[in-house]
């Protein structure tokens, strides 16, 4: 997988982040520990109230049929996967998720769909060896589904550290359940060790935060005063104090949001290497889908959607979504016609003219769907 960070910023030096360890260790955990961590009404039992976003549209574009094989790349609480399995009794689904809690949910669901559902624990970048263990070869899958971003149950559990409105430790690791440890850095580690210029890059690129310099300076000042930022409330309050003249912000859909929302998004994306994983996931979708296979991708913010669009419509360089729009890559900039053709080459044909958005009725019953965008395509070559 390409090691550089996508969308306009080079990889931040691991050495400059101190002794942080960046790897792809898959945390395999026991059921008793997970059951203990999620004995409340959140987590393993929360899928009963989970509402998958744009579910009917996703299933329709996947075009389920007898004997077909699908990969749900983001199992989460299993909403899309269950609908897909229910749509046709003869299909088989491989359900991938990096979250041990989601993996446990998928294992529980296998009792209902015996022989038709195979849970896989890992990131997108772990998929090749996971599928090899299942004897799934390239160009053999009929459909692949992505539902990017955090799952609802991750936001609902304070101990995961994803939510700006729920106080808990600043963890934000998708690979690690509460009460468990792995050697991946946490959001608190980043705030404690990253240098100020790197914090600015993280906030500006991954959070699209205009006040990145101001917030980064406040973080460095806080730790210099021996006040380490270890909880979500501490971080939210710190950002709010920096931007005290703005009690809340309006997002692109004119919804009021906490002023620290973009900071939380930036740290989550950085900690989990999300953009590189999304890019590699799109590369793998092209590798494992058969000709005329279907791809459905649901995104929730512009950074995710940009990567998906660049792959589907043709703006990719050496397997990476080009951070520069095509309008800035014309022949007046890139004079080599062969290079331009390679950049604009696409193996996909979109299945719709305009991006698919949730309707008013879905937004009314599921507020999380308001920022969702669905793109579907068929593989041509």
Tab-separated table of C-alpha atoms in Angstrom:
chain	number	residue	atom	x	y	z
A	1	UNK	CA	0.000	0.000	0.000
A	2	UNK	CA	1.322	3.474	-0.756
A	3	UNK	CA	2.864	4.959	2.350
A	4	UNK	CA	2.272	8.628	1.625
A	5	UNK	CA	-0.713	10.407	3.097
A	6	UNK	CA	-3.356	11.289	0.533
A	7	UNK	CA	-4.908	14.670	-0.172
A	8	UNK	CA	-2.214	17.253	-0.103
A	9	UNK	CA	0.173	16.471	2.740
A	10	UNK	CA	3.217	14.260	2.915
A	11	UNK	CA	3.652	11.650	5.607
A	12	UNK	CA	4.475	13.201	8.956
A	13	UNK	CA	7.734	11.784	10.222
A	14	UNK	CA	7.318	8.954	12.697
A	15	UNK	CA	10.589	9.979	14.315
A	16	UNK	CA	9.202	13.458	14.981
A	17	UNK	CA	6.260	11.903	16.764
A	18	UNK	CA	8.601	10.279	19.278
A	19	UNK	CA	8.248	6.605	20.043
A	20	UNK	CA	4.859	6.162	18.414
A	21	UNK	CA	4.477	2.866	16.622
A	22	UNK	CA	2.547	2.791	13.350
A	23	UNK	CA	1.711	-0.722	12.232
A	24	UNK	CA	-1.145	-2.901	11.113
A	25	UNK	CA	-1.399	-5.239	14.065
A	26	UNK	CA	-4.837	-6.838	14.085
A	27	UNK	CA	-6.116	-7.049	17.610
A	28	UNK	CA	-7.749	-10.405	18.148
A	29	UNK	CA	-9.709	-10.443	21.347
A	30	UNK	CA	-11.726	-12.910	23.343
A	31	UNK	CA	-15.500	-12.903	23.595
A	32	UNK	CA	-15.634	-12.676	27.414
A	33	UNK	CA	-13.671	-9.410	27.388
A	34	UNK	CA	-15.901	-7.913	24.716
A	35	UNK	CA	-19.019	-8.998	26.537
A	36	UNK	CA	-17.727	-7.379	29.704
A	37	UNK	CA	-16.873	-4.135	27.930
A	38	UNK	CA	-20.275	-3.965	26.275
A	39	UNK	CA	-22.621	-5.354	28.872
A	40	UNK	CA	-24.696	-2.154	28.759
A	41	UNK	CA	-27.179	-1.180	26.059
A	42	UNK	CA	-24.336	0.093	23.886
A	43	UNK	CA	-22.091	-2.030	21.682
A	44	UNK	CA	-22.929	-5.662	21.087
A	45	UNK	CA	-26.629	-5.079	21.620
A	46	UNK	CA	-26.836	-1.747	19.840
A	47	UNK	CA	-27.278	-3.174	16.353
A	48	UNK	CA	-30.964	-3.717	17.055
A	49	UNK	CA	-31.514	0.048	16.894
A	50	UNK	CA	-28.944	0.732	14.187
A	51	UNK	CA	-30.340	2.220	10.988
A	52	UNK	CA	-28.106	1.755	7.934
A	53	UNK	CA	-27.795	4.809	5.694
A	54	UNK	CA	-29.118	4.708	2.111
A	55	UNK	CA	-29.699	0.999	2.572
A	56	UNK	CA	-32.344	0.390	-0.099
A	57	UNK	CA	-30.318	2.287	-2.689
A	58	UNK	CA	-27.123	0.412	-1.803
A	59	UNK	CA	-28.764	-3.015	-2.088
A	60	UNK	CA	-30.436	-2.061	-5.359
A	61	UNK	CA	-27.154	-1.004	-6.976
A	62	UNK	CA	-25.372	-4.132	-5.707
A	63	UNK	CA	-27.918	-6.135	-7.723
A	64	UNK	CA	-28.026	-9.267	-5.520
A	65	UNK	CA	-28.674	-12.584	-7.221
A	66	UNK	CA	-28.331	-16.353	-6.706
A	67	UNK	CA	-24.830	-17.742	-6.122
A	68	UNK	CA	-23.240	-14.286	-6.052
A	69	UNK	CA	-20.355	-13.363	-3.737
A	70	UNK	CA	-20.133	-9.996	-1.983
A	71	UNK	CA	-17.703	-8.234	0.339
A	72	UNK	CA	-19.021	-5.809	2.936
A	73	UNK	CA	-15.842	-3.832	3.571
A	74	UNK	CA	-17.266	-1.950	6.571
A	75	UNK	CA	-19.530	-4.310	8.519
A	76	UNK	CA	-20.074	-1.980	11.496
A	77	UNK	CA	-23.335	-2.918	13.192
A	78	UNK	CA	-24.288	-5.131	10.256
A	79	UNK	CA	-27.271	-3.190	8.920
A	80	UNK	CA	-26.329	-3.226	5.240
A	81	UNK	CA	-24.972	-6.768	5.459
A	82	UNK	CA	-28.185	-8.147	6.946
A	83	UNK	CA	-30.319	-6.473	4.272
A	84	UNK	CA	-28.042	-7.867	1.586
A	85	UNK	CA	-28.240	-11.397	2.975
A	86	UNK	CA	-32.023	-11.135	3.300
A	87	UNK	CA	-32.380	-9.934	-0.289
A	88	UNK	CA	-31.439	-13.326	-1.761
A	89	UNK	CA	-31.096	-16.633	0.054
A	90	UNK	CA	-28.287	-18.018	-2.117
A	91	UNK	CA	-25.684	-15.247	-1.859
A	92	UNK	CA	-22.571	-15.287	0.304
A	93	UNK	CA	-21.064	-12.280	2.079
A	94	UNK	CA	-17.573	-11.760	3.493
A	95	UNK	CA	-17.881	-9.125	6.227
A	96	UNK	CA	-14.727	-7.124	6.960
A	97	UNK	CA	-14.203	-4.702	9.835
A	98	UNK	CA	-11.172	-3.478	11.743
A	99	UNK	CA	-13.163	-3.016	14.961
A	100	UNK	CA	-13.097	-6.093	17.259
A	101	UNK	CA	-16.596	-5.237	18.511
A	102	UNK	CA	-17.992	-5.235	14.970
A	103	UNK	CA	-16.172	-8.507	14.303
A	104	UNK	CA	-17.887	-10.030	17.339
A	105	UNK	CA	-21.259	-8.819	16.051
A	106	UNK	CA	-20.563	-10.460	12.702
A	107	UNK	CA	-19.646	-13.714	14.448
A	108	UNK	CA	-22.951	-13.630	16.307
A	109	UNK	CA	-24.820	-13.004	13.050
A	110	UNK	CA	-23.328	-16.147	11.491
A	111	UNK	CA	-25.749	-18.184	13.621
A	112	UNK	CA	-28.626	-16.691	11.637
A	113	UNK	CA	-26.881	-17.019	8.261
A	114	UNK	CA	-24.937	-20.239	8.664
A	115	UNK	CA	-22.612	-20.910	5.760
A	116	UNK	CA	-23.462	-17.609	4.067
A	117	UNK	CA	-21.654	-15.043	6.228
A	118	UNK	CA	-17.909	-15.079	6.900
A	119	UNK	CA	-16.551	-12.443	9.339
A	120	UNK	CA	-13.076	-11.031	8.684
A	121	UNK	CA	-11.114	-8.948	11.206
A	122	UNK	CA	-8.751	-6.381	9.732
A	123	UNK	CA	-8.263	-3.190	7.760
A	124	UNK	CA	-8.764	-2.758	4.035
A	125	UNK	CA	-5.024	-3.243	3.627
A	126	UNK	CA	-5.287	-6.632	5.349
A	127	UNK	CA	-7.883	-7.892	2.866
A	128	UNK	CA	-5.573	-9.739	0.421
A	129	UNK	CA	-4.206	-12.188	2.980
A	130	UNK	CA	-7.610	-12.547	4.674
A	131	UNK	CA	-9.251	-13.486	1.371
A	132	UNK	CA	-6.363	-15.784	0.504
A	133	UNK	CA	-7.145	-17.739	3.669
A	134	UNK	CA	-10.716	-18.090	2.367
A	135	UNK	CA	-9.525	-19.200	-1.105
A	136	UNK	CA	-11.020	-16.103	-2.731
A	137	UNK	CA	-9.005	-15.095	-5.782
A	138	UNK	CA	-8.900	-11.810	-7.645
A	139	UNK	CA	-11.550	-10.949	-10.231
A	140	UNK	CA	-14.071	-13.323	-8.630
A	141	UNK	CA	-16.335	-11.111	-6.488
A	142	UNK	CA	-19.716	-9.851	-7.727
A	143	UNK	CA	-20.139	-6.807	-5.503
A	144	UNK	CA	-18.297	-4.698	-2.928
A	145	UNK	CA	-19.847	-2.256	-0.451
A	146	UNK	CA	-18.135	0.552	1.470
A	147	UNK	CA	-19.790	2.604	4.223
A	148	UNK	CA	-16.935	4.863	5.289
A	149	UNK	CA	-16.376	6.715	8.550
A	150	UNK	CA	-17.187	5.830	12.138
A	151	UNK	CA	-20.071	3.561	13.000
A	152	UNK	CA	-22.853	4.774	15.268
A	153	UNK	CA	-21.842	2.402	18.051
A	154	UNK	CA	-18.307	3.839	18.069
A	155	UNK	CA	-19.697	7.336	18.589
A	156	UNK	CA	-22.122	6.149	21.264
A	157	UNK	CA	-19.476	4.567	23.513
A	158	UNK	CA	-17.606	7.279	25.511
A	159	UNK	CA	-14.656	4.969	26.188
A	160	UNK	CA	-13.796	4.925	22.489
A	161	UNK	CA	-13.102	8.674	22.514
A	162	UNK	CA	-14.736	9.500	19.164
A	163	UNK	CA	-17.540	11.779	20.322
A	164	UNK	CA	-17.088	15.450	21.092
A	165	UNK	CA	-20.220	15.362	23.271
A	166	UNK	CA	-19.376	12.321	25.450
A	167	UNK	CA	-16.505	12.564	27.907
A	168	UNK	CA	-13.977	9.762	27.794
A	169	UNK	CA	-10.314	8.991	27.131
A	170	UNK	CA	-8.879	10.408	23.905
A	171	UNK	CA	-8.398	7.067	22.213
A	172	UNK	CA	-10.036	7.135	18.736
A	173	UNK	CA	-8.516	3.825	17.617
A	174	UNK	CA	-10.952	1.878	15.484
A	175	UNK	CA	-8.868	-1.270	15.970
A	176	UNK	CA	-9.129	-1.372	19.744
A	177	UNK	CA	-12.101	-2.055	22.018
A	178	UNK	CA	-12.366	-0.460	25.497
A	179	UNK	CA	-10.195	-2.059	28.144
A	180	UNK	CA	-7.857	-3.563	25.567
A	181	UNK	CA	-4.427	-2.505	24.399
A	182	UNK	CA	-2.479	-2.588	21.171
A	183	UNK	CA	0.593	-0.693	20.072
A	184	UNK	CA	-1.165	1.770	17.786
A	185	UNK	CA	-0.967	5.381	18.913
A	186	UNK	CA	-4.003	7.112	20.378
A	187	UNK	CA	-5.247	10.637	19.788
A	188	UNK	CA	-3.855	11.570	23.210
A	189	UNK	CA	-0.414	10.324	22.103
A	190	UNK	CA	-0.535	12.555	19.034
A	191	UNK	CA	-1.471	15.627	21.077
A	192	UNK	CA	1.271	14.867	23.595
A	193	UNK	CA	4.125	14.272	21.147
A	194	UNK	CA	3.489	15.850	17.758
A	195	UNK	CA	5.333	19.076	17.045
A	196	UNK	CA	3.313	22.208	16.432
A	197	UNK	CA	3.830	22.340	12.619
A	198	UNK	CA	2.660	18.727	12.369
A	199	UNK	CA	-0.422	19.449	14.459
A	200	UNK	CA	-1.242	22.330	12.125
A	201	UNK	CA	-0.980	20.008	9.111
A	202	UNK	CA	-3.161	17.358	10.731
A	203	UNK	CA	-5.888	19.836	11.657
A	204	UNK	CA	-5.795	21.752	8.390
A	205	UNK	CA	-5.647	18.804	6.000
A	206	UNK	CA	-7.734	16.156	7.747
A	207	UNK	CA	-10.154	18.467	9.529
A	208	UNK	CA	-10.228	21.310	6.999
A	209	UNK	CA	-9.891	23.499	10.085
A	210	UNK	CA	-9.284	27.183	9.281
A	211	UNK	CA	-8.139	27.913	12.838
A	212	UNK	CA	-5.540	25.123	12.754
A	213	UNK	CA	-2.622	27.335	13.827
A	214	UNK	CA	-4.528	28.794	16.746
A	215	UNK	CA	-5.667	25.402	18.016
A	216	UNK	CA	-2.239	23.802	17.551
A	217	UNK	CA	-0.615	26.628	19.519
A	218	UNK	CA	-3.128	26.150	22.356
A	219	UNK	CA	-2.407	22.404	22.464
A	220	UNK	CA	1.349	22.989	22.686
A	221	UNK	CA	0.875	25.678	25.336
A	222	UNK	CA	-1.293	23.343	27.405
A	223	UNK	CA	1.256	20.529	27.465
A	224	UNK	CA	4.085	23.004	28.106
A	225	UNK	CA	2.180	24.062	31.220
A	226	UNK	CA	2.089	20.397	32.290
A	227	UNK	CA	-1.601	20.059	31.476
A	228	UNK	CA	-1.695	17.035	29.156
A	229	UNK	CA	-4.886	16.613	27.157
A	230	UNK	CA	-6.139	13.113	27.882
A	231	UNK	CA	-9.939	13.291	27.631
A	232	UNK	CA	-12.444	14.329	24.999
A	233	UNK	CA	-13.878	17.001	27.288
A	234	UNK	CA	-10.456	18.539	27.857
A	235	UNK	CA	-9.868	18.784	24.120
A	236	UNK	CA	-13.361	20.079	23.357
A	237	UNK	CA	-13.068	22.731	26.077
A	238	UNK	CA	-9.609	23.765	24.880
A	239	UNK	CA	-10.793	24.259	21.295
A	240	UNK	CA	-13.880	26.117	22.522
A	241	UNK	CA	-11.679	28.447	24.579
A	242	UNK	CA	-9.583	29.189	21.474
A	243	UNK	CA	-12.673	30.007	19.463
A	244	UNK	CA	-14.696	31.597	22.254
A	245	UNK	CA	-16.086	34.205	19.881
A	246	UNK	CA	-17.831	31.391	17.976
A	247	UNK	CA	-20.065	29.327	20.323
A	248	UNK	CA	-20.960	26.949	17.492
A	249	UNK	CA	-20.505	26.544	13.761
A	250	UNK	CA	-22.804	25.682	10.903
A	251	UNK	CA	-21.724	22.781	8.736
A	252	UNK	CA	-22.231	22.588	4.970
A	253	UNK	CA	-25.826	21.556	5.573
A	254	UNK	CA	-26.363	24.544	7.890
A	255	UNK	CA	-26.546	22.376	11.000
A	256	UNK	CA	-25.095	23.742	14.263
A	257	UNK	CA	-22.025	21.748	15.319
A	258	UNK	CA	-19.525	21.966	18.158
A	259	UNK	CA	-16.482	24.076	17.310
A	260	UNK	CA	-14.211	21.096	18.075
A	261	UNK	CA	-15.904	18.761	15.586
A	262	UNK	CA	-13.304	19.319	12.864
A	263	UNK	CA	-10.462	18.832	15.339
A	264	UNK	CA	-11.919	15.488	16.398
A	265	UNK	CA	-12.363	14.460	12.765
A	266	UNK	CA	-8.765	15.346	11.942
A	267	UNK	CA	-7.313	13.343	14.820
A	268	UNK	CA	-9.518	10.336	14.088
A	269	UNK	CA	-8.498	10.271	10.428
A	270	UNK	CA	-4.812	10.604	11.295
A	271	UNK	CA	-4.801	7.999	14.076
A	272	UNK	CA	-6.537	5.417	11.880
A	273	UNK	CA	-4.744	6.290	8.622
A	274	UNK	CA	-8.210	6.482	7.089
A	275	UNK	CA	-7.486	8.192	3.782
A	276	UNK	CA	-4.714	5.797	2.804
A	277	UNK	CA	-6.953	2.892	3.784
A	278	UNK	CA	-9.818	4.270	1.672
A	279	UNK	CA	-7.532	4.719	-1.306
A	280	UNK	CA	-6.190	1.185	-0.980
A	281	UNK	CA	-9.715	-0.124	-0.499
A	282	UNK	CA	-10.683	1.358	-3.865
A	283	UNK	CA	-7.633	-0.243	-5.474
A	284	UNK	CA	-8.582	-3.610	-3.980
A	285	UNK	CA	-12.179	-3.258	-5.145
A	286	UNK	CA	-10.920	-3.010	-8.704
A	287	UNK	CA	-8.629	-5.994	-8.133
A	288	UNK	CA	-11.217	-8.382	-6.660
A	289	UNK	CA	-14.367	-7.509	-8.592
A	290	UNK	CA	-15.096	-9.542	-11.692
A	291	UNK	CA	-15.944	-7.776	-14.960
A	292	UNK	CA	-19.377	-6.162	-14.624
A	293	UNK	CA	-19.058	-6.436	-10.842
A	294	UNK	CA	-20.728	-3.700	-8.797
A	295	UNK	CA	-19.143	-1.184	-6.416
A	296	UNK	CA	-21.159	0.915	-3.951
A	297	UNK	CA	-19.442	3.526	-1.765
A	298	UNK	CA	-21.147	5.675	0.885
A	299	UNK	CA	-19.155	8.673	2.112
A	300	UNK	CA	-19.806	11.271	4.808
A	301	UNK	CA	-17.373	14.103	4.130
A	302	UNK	CA	-15.495	15.622	1.222
A	303	UNK	CA	-12.130	13.960	1.911
A	304	UNK	CA	-13.668	10.497	1.579
A	305	UNK	CA	-15.815	11.452	-1.395
A	306	UNK	CA	-12.890	13.015	-3.259
A	307	UNK	CA	-10.909	9.770	-3.189
A	308	UNK	CA	-13.899	7.750	-4.396
A	309	UNK	CA	-14.645	10.219	-7.209
A	310	UNK	CA	-11.050	10.314	-8.419
A	311	UNK	CA	-10.967	6.526	-8.723
A	312	UNK	CA	-14.356	6.215	-10.411
A	313	UNK	CA	-14.065	9.101	-12.844
A	314	UNK	CA	-10.357	8.931	-13.587
A	315	UNK	CA	-7.797	11.043	-11.751
A	316	UNK	CA	-5.352	8.537	-10.296
A	317	UNK	CA	-1.544	8.546	-10.360
A	318	UNK	CA	0.335	5.331	-9.519
A	319	UNK	CA	-2.654	3.949	-7.631
A	320	UNK	CA	-3.187	7.117	-5.569
A	321	UNK	CA	-6.122	9.480	-5.910
A	322	UNK	CA	-4.605	12.660	-7.325
A	323	UNK	CA	-4.916	15.538	-4.807
A	324	UNK	CA	-5.023	17.982	-7.743
A	325	UNK	CA	-8.305	18.326	-9.695
A	326	UNK	CA	-8.135	17.503	-13.393
A	327	UNK	CA	-8.824	21.104	-14.380
A	328	UNK	CA	-5.363	21.936	-13.022
A	329	UNK	CA	-3.721	18.998	-14.827
A	330	UNK	CA	-4.377	20.042	-18.413
A	331	UNK	CA	-1.956	19.842	-21.301
A	332	UNK	CA	-0.633	23.286	-20.431
A	333	UNK	CA	0.738	21.738	-17.223
A	334	UNK	CA	1.319	18.113	-18.238
A	335	UNK	CA	2.516	18.177	-21.835
A	336	UNK	CA	2.928	14.431	-22.220
A	337	UNK	CA	-0.264	13.073	-23.795
A	338	UNK	CA	0.486	9.528	-22.637
A	339	UNK	CA	0.825	10.743	-19.041
A	340	UNK	CA	-2.492	12.574	-19.236
A	341	UNK	CA	-4.220	9.491	-20.622
A	342	UNK	CA	-2.846	7.350	-17.798
A	343	UNK	CA	-4.081	9.868	-15.210
A	344	UNK	CA	-7.592	10.079	-16.644
A	345	UNK	CA	-7.988	6.358	-17.314
A	346	UNK	CA	-10.894	4.785	-15.427
A	347	UNK	CA	-11.949	1.162	-15.124
A	348	UNK	CA	-15.433	2.131	-13.959
A	349	UNK	CA	-18.763	3.173	-15.422
A	350	UNK	CA	-21.016	5.097	-12.996
A	351	UNK	CA	-24.517	3.667	-12.604
A	352	UNK	CA	-26.144	7.066	-12.079
A	353	UNK	CA	-25.788	10.569	-13.487
A	354	UNK	CA	-25.789	12.472	-10.198
A	355	UNK	CA	-24.586	11.503	-6.738
A	356	UNK	CA	-27.274	9.728	-4.679
A	357	UNK	CA	-28.416	11.635	-1.581
A	358	UNK	CA	-30.842	10.583	1.166
A	359	UNK	CA	-34.422	11.765	0.856
A	360	UNK	CA	-36.225	14.002	3.313
A	361	UNK	CA	-38.016	11.055	4.903
A	362	UNK	CA	-34.779	9.194	5.636
A	363	UNK	CA	-33.140	12.317	7.039
A	364	UNK	CA	-36.157	12.847	9.278
A	365	UNK	CA	-35.846	9.359	10.787
A	366	UNK	CA	-32.043	9.074	10.688
A	367	UNK	CA	-30.219	12.367	11.170
A	368	UNK	CA	-26.830	10.703	10.569
A	369	UNK	CA	-27.780	10.257	6.918
A	370	UNK	CA	-27.890	13.994	6.202
A	371	UNK	CA	-24.290	14.238	5.044
A	372	UNK	CA	-24.208	10.881	3.234
A	373	UNK	CA	-23.417	10.503	-0.458
A	374	UNK	CA	-23.681	7.263	-2.397
A	375	UNK	CA	-21.765	6.492	-5.567
A	376	UNK	CA	-22.185	3.257	-7.510
A	377	UNK	CA	-20.302	1.945	-10.508
A	378	UNK	CA	-19.765	-1.179	-12.564
A	379	UNK	CA	-16.294	-2.499	-13.369
A	380	UNK	CA	-15.515	-2.397	-17.088
A	381	UNK	CA	-11.966	-3.749	-17.213
